[in-house]
PDB file of C-alpha atoms in Angstrom:
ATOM      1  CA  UNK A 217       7.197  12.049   4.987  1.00  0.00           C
ATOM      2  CA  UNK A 218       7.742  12.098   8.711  1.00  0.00           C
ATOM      3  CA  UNK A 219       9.648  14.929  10.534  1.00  0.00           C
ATOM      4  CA  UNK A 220       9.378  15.107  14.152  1.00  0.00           C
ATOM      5  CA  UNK A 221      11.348  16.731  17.043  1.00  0.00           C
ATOM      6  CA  UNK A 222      13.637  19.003  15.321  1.00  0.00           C
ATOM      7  CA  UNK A 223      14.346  21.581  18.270  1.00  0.00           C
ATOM      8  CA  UNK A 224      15.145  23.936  15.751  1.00  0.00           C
ATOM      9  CA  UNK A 225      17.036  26.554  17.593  1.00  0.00           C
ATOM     10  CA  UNK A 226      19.226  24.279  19.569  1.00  0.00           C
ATOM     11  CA  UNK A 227      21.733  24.068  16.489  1.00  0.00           C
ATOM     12  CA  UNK A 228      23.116  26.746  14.120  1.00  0.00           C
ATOM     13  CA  UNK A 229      22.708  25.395  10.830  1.00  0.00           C
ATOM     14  CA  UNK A 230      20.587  22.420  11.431  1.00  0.00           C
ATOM     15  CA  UNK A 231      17.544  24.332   9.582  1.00  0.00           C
ATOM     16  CA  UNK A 232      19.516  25.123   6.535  1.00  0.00           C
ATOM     17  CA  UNK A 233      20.378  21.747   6.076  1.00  0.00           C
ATOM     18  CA  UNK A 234      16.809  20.332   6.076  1.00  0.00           C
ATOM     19  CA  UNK A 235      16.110  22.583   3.820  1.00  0.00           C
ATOM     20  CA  UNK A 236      18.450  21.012   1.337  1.00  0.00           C
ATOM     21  CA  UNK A 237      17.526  17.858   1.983  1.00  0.00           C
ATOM     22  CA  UNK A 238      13.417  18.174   2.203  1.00  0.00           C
ATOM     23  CA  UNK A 239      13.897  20.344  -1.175  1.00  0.00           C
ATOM     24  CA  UNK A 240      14.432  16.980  -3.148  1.00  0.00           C
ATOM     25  CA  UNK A 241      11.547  14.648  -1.495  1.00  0.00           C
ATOM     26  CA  UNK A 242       7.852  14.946  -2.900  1.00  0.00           C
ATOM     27  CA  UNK A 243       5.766  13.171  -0.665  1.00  0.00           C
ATOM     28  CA  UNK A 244       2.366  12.835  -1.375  1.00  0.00           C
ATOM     29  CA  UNK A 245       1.880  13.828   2.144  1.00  0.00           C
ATOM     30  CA  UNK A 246       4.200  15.498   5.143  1.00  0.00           C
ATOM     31  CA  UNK A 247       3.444  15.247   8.608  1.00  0.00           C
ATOM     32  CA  UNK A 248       5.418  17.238  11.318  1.00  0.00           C
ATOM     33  CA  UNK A 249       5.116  15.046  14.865  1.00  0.00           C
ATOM     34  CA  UNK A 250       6.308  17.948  17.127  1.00  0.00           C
ATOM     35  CA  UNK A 251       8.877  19.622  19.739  1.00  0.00           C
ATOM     36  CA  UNK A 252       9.710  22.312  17.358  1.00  0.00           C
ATOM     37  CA  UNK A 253      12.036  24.312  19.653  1.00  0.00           C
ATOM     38  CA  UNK A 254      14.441  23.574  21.712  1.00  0.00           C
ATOM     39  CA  UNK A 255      13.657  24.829  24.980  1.00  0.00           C
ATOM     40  CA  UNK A 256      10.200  24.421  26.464  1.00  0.00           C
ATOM     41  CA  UNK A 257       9.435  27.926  27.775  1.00  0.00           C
ATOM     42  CA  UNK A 258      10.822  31.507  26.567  1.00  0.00           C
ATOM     43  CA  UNK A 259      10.412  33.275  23.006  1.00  0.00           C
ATOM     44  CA  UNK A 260      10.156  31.895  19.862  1.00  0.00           C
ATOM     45  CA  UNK A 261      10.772  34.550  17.444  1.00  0.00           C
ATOM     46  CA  UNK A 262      14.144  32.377  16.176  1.00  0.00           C
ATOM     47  CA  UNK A 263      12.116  29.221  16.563  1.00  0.00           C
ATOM     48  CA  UNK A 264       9.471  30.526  13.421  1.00  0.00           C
ATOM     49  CA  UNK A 265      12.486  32.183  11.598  1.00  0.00           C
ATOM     50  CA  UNK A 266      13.883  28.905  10.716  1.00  0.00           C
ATOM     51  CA  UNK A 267      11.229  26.806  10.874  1.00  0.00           C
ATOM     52  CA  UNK A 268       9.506  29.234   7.815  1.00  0.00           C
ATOM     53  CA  UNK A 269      13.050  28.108   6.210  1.00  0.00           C
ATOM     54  CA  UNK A 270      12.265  24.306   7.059  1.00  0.00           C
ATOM     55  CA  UNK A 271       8.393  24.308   5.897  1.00  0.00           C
ATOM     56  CA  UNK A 272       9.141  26.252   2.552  1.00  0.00           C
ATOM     57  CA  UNK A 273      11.417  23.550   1.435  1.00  0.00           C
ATOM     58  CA  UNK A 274       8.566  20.680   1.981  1.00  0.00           C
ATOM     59  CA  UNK A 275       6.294  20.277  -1.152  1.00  0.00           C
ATOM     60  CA  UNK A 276       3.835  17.777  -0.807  1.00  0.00           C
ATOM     61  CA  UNK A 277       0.907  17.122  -3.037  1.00  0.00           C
ATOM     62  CA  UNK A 278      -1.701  16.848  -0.337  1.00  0.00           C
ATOM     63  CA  UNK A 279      -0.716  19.599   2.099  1.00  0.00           C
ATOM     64  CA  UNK A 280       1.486  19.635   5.167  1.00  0.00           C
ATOM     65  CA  UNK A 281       0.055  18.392   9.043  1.00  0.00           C
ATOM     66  CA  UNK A 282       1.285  18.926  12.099  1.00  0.00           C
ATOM     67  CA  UNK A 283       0.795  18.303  15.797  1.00  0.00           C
ATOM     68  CA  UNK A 284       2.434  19.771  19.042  1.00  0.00           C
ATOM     69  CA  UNK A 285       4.659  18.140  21.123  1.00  0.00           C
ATOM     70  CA  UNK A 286       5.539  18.690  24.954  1.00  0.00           C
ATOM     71  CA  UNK A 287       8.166  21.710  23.779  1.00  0.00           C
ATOM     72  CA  UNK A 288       5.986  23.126  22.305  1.00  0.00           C
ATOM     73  CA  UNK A 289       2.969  26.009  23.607  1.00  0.00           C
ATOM     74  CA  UNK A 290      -0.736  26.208  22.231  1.00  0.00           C
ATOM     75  CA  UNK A 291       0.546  30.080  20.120  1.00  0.00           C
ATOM     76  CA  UNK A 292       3.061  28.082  18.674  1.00  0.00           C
ATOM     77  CA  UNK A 293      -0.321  25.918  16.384  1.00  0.00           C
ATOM     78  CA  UNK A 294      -0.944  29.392  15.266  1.00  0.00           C
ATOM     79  CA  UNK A 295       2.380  30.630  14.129  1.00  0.00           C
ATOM     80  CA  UNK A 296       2.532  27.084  12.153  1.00  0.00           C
ATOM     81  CA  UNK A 297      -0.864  27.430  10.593  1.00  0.00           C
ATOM     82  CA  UNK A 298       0.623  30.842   8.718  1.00  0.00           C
ATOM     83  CA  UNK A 299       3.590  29.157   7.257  1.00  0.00           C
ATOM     84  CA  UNK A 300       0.771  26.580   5.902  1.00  0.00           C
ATOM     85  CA  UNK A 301       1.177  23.670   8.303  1.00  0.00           C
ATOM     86  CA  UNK A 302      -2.472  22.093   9.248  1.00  0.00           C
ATOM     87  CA  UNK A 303      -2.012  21.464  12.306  1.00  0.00           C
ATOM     88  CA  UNK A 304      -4.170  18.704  13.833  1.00  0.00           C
ATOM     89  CA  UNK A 305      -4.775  19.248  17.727  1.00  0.00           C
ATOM     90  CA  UNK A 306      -7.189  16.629  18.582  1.00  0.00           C
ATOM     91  CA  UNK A 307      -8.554  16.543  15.137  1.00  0.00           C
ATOM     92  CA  UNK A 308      -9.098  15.018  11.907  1.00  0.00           C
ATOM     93  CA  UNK A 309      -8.470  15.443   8.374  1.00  0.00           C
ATOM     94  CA  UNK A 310      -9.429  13.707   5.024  1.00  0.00           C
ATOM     95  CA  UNK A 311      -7.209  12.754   2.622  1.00  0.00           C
ATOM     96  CA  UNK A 312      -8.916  11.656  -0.601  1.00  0.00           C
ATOM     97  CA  UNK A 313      -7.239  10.322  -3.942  1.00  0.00           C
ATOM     98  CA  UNK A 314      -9.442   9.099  -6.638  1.00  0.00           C
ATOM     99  CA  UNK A 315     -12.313   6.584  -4.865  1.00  0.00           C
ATOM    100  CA  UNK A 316      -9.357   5.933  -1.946  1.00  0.00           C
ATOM    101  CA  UNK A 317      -9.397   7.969   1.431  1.00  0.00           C
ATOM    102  CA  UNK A 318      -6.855   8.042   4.649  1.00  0.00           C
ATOM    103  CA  UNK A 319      -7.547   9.718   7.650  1.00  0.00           C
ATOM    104  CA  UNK A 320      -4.834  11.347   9.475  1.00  0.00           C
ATOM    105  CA  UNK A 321      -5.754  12.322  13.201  1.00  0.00           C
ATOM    106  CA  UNK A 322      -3.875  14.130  15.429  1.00  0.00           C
ATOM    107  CA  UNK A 323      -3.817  14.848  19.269  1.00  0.00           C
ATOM    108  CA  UNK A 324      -2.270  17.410  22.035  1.00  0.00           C
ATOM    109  CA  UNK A 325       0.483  16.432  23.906  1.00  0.00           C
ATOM    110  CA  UNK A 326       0.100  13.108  25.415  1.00  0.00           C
ATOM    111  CA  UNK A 327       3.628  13.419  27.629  1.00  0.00           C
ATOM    112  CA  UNK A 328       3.714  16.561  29.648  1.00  0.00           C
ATOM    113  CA  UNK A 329       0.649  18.329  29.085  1.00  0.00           C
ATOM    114  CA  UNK A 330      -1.775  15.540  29.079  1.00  0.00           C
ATOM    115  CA  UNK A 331      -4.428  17.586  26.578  1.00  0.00           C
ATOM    116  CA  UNK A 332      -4.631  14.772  24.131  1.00  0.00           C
ATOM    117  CA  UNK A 333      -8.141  13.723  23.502  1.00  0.00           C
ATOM    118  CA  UNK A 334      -8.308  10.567  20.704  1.00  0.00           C
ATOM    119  CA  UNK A 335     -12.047  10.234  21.209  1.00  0.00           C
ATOM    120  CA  UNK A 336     -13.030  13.621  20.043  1.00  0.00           C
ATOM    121  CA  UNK A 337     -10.299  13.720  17.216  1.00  0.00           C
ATOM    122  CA  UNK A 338     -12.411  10.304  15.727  1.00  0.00           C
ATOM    123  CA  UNK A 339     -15.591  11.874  16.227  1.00  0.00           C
ATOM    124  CA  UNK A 340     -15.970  12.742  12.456  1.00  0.00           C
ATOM    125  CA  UNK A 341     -13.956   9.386  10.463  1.00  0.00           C
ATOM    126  CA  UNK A 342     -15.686   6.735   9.756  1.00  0.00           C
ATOM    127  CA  UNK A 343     -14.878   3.704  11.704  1.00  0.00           C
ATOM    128  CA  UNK A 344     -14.275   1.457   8.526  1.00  0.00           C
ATOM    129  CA  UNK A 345     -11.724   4.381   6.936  1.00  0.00           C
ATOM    130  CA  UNK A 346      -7.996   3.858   7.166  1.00  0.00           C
ATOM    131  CA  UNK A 347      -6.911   6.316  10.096  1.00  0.00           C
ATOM    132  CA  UNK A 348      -2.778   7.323  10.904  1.00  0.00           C
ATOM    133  CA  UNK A 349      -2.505   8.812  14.477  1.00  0.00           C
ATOM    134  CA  UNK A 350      -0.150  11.504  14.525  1.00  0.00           C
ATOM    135  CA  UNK A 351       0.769  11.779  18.524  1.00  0.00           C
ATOM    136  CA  UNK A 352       4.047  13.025  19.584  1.00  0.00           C
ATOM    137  CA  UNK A 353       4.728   9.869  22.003  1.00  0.00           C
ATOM    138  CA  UNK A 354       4.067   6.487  22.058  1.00  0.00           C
ATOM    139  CA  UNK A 355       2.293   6.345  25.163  1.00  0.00           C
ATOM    140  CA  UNK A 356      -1.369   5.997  23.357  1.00  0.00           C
ATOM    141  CA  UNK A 357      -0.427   2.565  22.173  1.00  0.00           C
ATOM    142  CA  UNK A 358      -3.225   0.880  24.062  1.00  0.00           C
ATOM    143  CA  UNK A 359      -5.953   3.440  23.249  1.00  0.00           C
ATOM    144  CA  UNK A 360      -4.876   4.081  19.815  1.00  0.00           C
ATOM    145  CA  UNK A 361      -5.606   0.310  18.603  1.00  0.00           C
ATOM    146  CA  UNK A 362      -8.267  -0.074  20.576  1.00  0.00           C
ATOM    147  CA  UNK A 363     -10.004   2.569  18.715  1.00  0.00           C
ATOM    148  CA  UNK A 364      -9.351   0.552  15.434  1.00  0.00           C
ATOM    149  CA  UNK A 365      -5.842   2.898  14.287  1.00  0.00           C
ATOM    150  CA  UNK A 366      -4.119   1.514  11.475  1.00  0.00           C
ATOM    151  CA  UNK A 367      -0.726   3.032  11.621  1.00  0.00           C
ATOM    152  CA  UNK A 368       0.657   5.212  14.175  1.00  0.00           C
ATOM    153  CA  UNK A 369       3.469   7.948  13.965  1.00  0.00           C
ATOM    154  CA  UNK A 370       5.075   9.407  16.871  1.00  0.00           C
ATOM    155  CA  UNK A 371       8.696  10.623  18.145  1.00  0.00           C
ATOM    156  CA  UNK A 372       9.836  12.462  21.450  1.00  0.00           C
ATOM    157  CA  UNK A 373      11.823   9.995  22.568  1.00  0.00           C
ATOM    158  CA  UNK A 374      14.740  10.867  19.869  1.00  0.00           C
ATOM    159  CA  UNK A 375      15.556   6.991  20.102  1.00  0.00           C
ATOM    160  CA  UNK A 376      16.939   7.614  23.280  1.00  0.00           C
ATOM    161  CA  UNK A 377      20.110  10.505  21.196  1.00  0.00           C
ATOM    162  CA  UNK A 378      22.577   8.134  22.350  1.00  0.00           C
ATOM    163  CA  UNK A 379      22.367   4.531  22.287  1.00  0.00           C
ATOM    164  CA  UNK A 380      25.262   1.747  23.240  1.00  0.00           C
ATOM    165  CA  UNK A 381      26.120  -1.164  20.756  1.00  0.00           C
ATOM    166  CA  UNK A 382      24.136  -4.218  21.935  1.00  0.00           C
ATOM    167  CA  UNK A 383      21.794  -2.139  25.013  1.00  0.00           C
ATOM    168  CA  UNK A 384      20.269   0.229  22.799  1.00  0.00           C
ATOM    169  CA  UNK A 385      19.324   3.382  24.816  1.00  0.00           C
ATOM    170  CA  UNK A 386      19.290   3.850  28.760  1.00  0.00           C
ATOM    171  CA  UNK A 387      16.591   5.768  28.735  1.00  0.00           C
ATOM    172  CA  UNK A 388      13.436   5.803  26.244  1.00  0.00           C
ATOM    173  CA  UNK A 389      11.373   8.605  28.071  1.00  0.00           C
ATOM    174  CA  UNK A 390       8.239   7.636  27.682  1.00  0.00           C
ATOM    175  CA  UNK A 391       5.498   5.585  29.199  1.00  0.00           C
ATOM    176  CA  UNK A 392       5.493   2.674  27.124  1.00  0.00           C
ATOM    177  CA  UNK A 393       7.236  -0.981  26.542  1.00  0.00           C
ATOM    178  CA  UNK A 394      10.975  -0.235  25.304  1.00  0.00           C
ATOM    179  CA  UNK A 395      10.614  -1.703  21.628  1.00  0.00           C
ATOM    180  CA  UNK A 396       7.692   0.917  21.046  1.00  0.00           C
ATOM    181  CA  UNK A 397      10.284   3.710  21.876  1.00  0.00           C
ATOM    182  CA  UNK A 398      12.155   3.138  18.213  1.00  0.00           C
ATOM    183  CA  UNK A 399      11.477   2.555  14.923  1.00  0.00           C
ATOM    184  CA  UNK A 400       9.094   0.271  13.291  1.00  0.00           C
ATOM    185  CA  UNK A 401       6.930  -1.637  15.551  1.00  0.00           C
ATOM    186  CA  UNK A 402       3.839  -3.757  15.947  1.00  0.00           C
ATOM    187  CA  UNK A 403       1.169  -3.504  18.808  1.00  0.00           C
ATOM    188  CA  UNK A 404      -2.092  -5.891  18.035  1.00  0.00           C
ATOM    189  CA  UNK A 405      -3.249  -5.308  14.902  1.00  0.00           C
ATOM    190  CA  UNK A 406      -1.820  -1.782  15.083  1.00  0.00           C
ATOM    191  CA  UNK A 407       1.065  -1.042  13.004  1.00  0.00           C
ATOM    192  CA  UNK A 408       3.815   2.261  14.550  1.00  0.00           C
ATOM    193  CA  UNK A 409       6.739   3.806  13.391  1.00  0.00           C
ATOM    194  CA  UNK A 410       9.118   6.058  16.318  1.00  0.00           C
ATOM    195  CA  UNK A 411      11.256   8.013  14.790  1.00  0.00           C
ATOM    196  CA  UNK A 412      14.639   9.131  16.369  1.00  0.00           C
ATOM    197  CA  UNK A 413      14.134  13.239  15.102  1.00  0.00           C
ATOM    198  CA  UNK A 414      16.279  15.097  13.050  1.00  0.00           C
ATOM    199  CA  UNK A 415      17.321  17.105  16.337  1.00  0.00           C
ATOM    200  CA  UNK A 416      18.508  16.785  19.491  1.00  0.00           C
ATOM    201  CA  UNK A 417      17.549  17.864  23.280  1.00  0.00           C
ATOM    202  CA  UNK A 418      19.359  18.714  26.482  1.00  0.00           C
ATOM    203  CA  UNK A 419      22.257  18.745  24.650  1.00  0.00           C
ATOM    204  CA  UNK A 420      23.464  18.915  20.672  1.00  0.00           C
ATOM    205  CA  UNK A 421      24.933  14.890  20.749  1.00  0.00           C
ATOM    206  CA  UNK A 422      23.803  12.027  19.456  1.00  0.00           C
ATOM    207  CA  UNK A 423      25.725   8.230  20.032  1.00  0.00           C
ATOM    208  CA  UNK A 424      24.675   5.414  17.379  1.00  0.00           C
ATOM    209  CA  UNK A 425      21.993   7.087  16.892  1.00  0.00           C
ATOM    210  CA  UNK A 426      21.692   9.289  13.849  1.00  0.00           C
ATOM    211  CA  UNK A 427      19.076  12.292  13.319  1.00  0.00           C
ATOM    212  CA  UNK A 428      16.522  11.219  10.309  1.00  0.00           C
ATOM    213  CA  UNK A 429      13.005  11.887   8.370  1.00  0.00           C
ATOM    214  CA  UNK A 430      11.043   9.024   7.388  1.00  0.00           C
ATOM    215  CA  UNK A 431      10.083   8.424   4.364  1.00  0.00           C
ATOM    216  CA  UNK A 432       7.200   5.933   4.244  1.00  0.00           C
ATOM    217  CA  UNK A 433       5.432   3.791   1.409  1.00  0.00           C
ATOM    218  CA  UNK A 434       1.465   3.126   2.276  1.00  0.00           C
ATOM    219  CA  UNK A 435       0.134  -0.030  -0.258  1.00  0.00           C
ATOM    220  CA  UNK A 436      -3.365  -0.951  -0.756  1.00  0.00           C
ATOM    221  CA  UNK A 437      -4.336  -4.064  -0.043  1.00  0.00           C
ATOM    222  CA  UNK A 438      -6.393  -5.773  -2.486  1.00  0.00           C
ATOM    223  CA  UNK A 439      -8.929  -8.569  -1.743  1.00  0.00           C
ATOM    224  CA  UNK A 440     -11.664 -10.547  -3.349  1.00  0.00           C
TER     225      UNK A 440
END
């Protein structure tokens, strides 16, 4: 389960209603892909108020990860960490299941901030070991599969919030080719999924272009 770029405090009710719909999704596994308030400066005592209301809902098996996005400052890791989040920032962690293992790494702010460091997060996983980047942009494409990632999660650019029947979005924000900017794509070998957010920035509207999670299906692959 992906949920990325909720900008929790920019709309009344918006946390409630994750709530009600994370409460009936067991992933094995959640991953939060960042901008967790809405502006990116300023207090965040109602940002944690409702995102404690959004993590509580999420029950997944293997524990909850999460990464920071360009909204979001280096106390907010913290604050996560108490609710229970394990938040990656340019790190690893294992996730083992019988003889099977995933890696899921995760880096800083790769938009704004620039603090993302991929090389030191895949210090510690083996190089043969499926590995997930969690990044909150695209813009690591290159890097990321030349450093042998398997499938890589992002959001930020909220599919560009309001998109035009047969142009898609004016703008994608981010540093990247246009069809990396939404949903599932392909780069290489390197599969990537950008999802649009379940919030909104600038301003509460969104065109053609619904909030969502993403719910996602990982299959073995079996060989002789």
């Amino acid at each position: 389960l992906q949920v990325s770029d909720l900008h929790i405090d920019g709309v009344d009710g918006l946390a409630e209603a994750l709530a009600t719909l994370l409460s009936d999704i067991k992933p094995d596994v959640c991953v939060l892909t960042g901008d967790y308030r809405f502006e990116d400066r300023g207090p965040c005592e109602e940002v944690y108020r409702r995102m404690k209301t959004v993590v509580s809902s999420i029950s997944a098996k293997h524990g909850i990860f999460g990464i920071l996005g360009n909204h979001d400052s280096s106390d907010m890791a913290l604050a996560l960490e108490e609710m229970g989040v394990r938040m990656l920032v340019n790190d690893a962690a294992e996730i083992r299941q019988r003889h099977a293992a995933l890696w899921l790494v995760g880096v800083d702010d790769p938009f704004d901030y620039g603090c993302d460091d991929l090389a030191g997060a895949l210090e510690t996983v083996p190089a043969d070991e499926f590995k997930i980047l969690l990044a909150h942009a695209p813009e690591l494409y290159r890097e990321a599969a030349d450093r042998g990632i398997d499938l890589y999660l992002c959001g930020h650019t909220h599919g560009g919030q309001i998109r035009f029947p047969g142009v898609g979005s004016l703008r994608h924000n981010a540093r990247c080719p246009k069809q990396l900017s939404y949903g599932s794509w392909m780069y290489r070998q390197m599969r990537g999924y950008t999802t649009a957010g379940a919030g909104s920035s600038m301003l509460p509207i969104r065109f053609n272009c619904p909030p969502e999670v993403a719910l996602m299906e990982l299959r073995a692959s079996h060989s002789d």
